[in-house]
mmCIF file of C-alpha atoms in Angstrom:
data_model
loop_
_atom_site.group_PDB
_atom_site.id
_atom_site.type_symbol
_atom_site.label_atom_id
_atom_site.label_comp_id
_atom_site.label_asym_id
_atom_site.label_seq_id
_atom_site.Cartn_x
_atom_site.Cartn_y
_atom_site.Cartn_z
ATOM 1 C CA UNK A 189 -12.028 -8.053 -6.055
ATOM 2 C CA UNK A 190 -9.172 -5.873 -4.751
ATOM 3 C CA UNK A 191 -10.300 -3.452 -2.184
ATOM 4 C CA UNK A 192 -9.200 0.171 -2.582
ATOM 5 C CA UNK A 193 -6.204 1.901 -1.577
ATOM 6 C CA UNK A 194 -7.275 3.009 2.556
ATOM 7 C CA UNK A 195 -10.342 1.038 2.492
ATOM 8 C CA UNK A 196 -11.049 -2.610 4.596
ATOM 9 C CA UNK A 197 -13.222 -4.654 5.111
ATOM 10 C CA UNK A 198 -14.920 -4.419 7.830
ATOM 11 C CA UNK A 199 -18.743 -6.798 7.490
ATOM 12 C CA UNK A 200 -20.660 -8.881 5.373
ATOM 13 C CA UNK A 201 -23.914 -9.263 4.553
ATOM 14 C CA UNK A 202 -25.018 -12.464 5.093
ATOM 15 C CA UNK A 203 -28.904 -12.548 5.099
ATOM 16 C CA UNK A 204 -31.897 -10.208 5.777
ATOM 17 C CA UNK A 205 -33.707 -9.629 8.617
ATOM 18 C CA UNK A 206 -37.392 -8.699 9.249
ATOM 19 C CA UNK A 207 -39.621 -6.539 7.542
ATOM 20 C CA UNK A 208 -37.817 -3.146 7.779
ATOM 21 C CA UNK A 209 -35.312 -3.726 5.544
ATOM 22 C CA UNK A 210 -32.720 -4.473 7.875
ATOM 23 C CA UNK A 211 -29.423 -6.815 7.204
ATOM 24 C CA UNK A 212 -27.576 -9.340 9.532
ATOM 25 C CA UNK A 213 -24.005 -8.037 8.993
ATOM 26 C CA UNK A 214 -21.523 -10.653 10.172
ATOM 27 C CA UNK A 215 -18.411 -8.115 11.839
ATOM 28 C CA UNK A 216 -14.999 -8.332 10.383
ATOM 29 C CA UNK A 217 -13.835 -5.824 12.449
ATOM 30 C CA UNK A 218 -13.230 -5.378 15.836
ATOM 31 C CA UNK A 219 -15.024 -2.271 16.431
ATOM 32 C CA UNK A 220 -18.569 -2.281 15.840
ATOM 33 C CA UNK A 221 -18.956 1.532 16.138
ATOM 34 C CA UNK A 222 -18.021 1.435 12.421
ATOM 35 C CA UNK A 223 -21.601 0.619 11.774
ATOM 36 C CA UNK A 224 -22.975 3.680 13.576
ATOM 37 C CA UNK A 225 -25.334 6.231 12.263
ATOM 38 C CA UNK A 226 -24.456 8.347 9.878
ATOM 39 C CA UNK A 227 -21.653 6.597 8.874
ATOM 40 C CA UNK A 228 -20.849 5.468 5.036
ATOM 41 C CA UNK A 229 -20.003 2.125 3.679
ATOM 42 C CA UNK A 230 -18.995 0.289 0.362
ATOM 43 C CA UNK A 231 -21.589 -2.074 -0.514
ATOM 44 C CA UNK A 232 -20.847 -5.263 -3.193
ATOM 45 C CA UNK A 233 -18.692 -5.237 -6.037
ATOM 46 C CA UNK A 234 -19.466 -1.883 -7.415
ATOM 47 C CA UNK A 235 -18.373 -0.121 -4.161
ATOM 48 C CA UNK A 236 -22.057 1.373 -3.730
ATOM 49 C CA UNK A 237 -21.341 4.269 -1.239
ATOM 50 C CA UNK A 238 -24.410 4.125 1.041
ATOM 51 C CA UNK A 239 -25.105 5.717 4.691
ATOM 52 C CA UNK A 240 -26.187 3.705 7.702
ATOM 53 C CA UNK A 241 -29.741 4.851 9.230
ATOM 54 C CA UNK A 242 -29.451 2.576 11.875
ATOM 55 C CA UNK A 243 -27.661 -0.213 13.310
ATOM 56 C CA UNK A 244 -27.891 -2.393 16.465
ATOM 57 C CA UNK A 245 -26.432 -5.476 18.033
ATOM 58 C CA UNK A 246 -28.417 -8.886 17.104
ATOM 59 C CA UNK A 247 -26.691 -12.218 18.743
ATOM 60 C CA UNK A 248 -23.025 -11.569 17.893
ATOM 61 C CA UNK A 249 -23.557 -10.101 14.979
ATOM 62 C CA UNK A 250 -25.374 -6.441 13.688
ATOM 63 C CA UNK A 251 -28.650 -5.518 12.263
ATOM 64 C CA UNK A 252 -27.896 -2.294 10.066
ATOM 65 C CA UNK A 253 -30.639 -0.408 8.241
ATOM 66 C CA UNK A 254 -28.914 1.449 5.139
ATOM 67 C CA UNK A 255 -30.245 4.563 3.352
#
């Protein structure tokens, strides 16, 4: 899938987590503040825009809560 001109990657969703609906999000980027609050994402291959509730760091790796 080609990514969009001024977009990266910057995670991936590689499994879920609890019972709140988080996701593990394995970083592909080097600064995890991407995932903050309030900040929007492309999810899968339909480029879903979605906003991150929350997000927090979980054993290398970070558990993000999306709207």
């Amino acid at each position: 899938m080609p990514i969009p001109e001024g977009h990266m990657i910057v995670g991936r969703i590689i499994n879920a987590h609890g019972l709140r609906g988080e996701v593990q999000v394995e970083l592909h980027t080097d600064f995890p503040e991407r995932f903050a609050s309030g900040e929007h994402v492309l999810l899968g291959e339909s480029l879903t825009l979605t906003e991150i509730r929350t997000s927090r760091p979980h054993k290398g790796r970070m558990l993000v809560l999306f709207e």
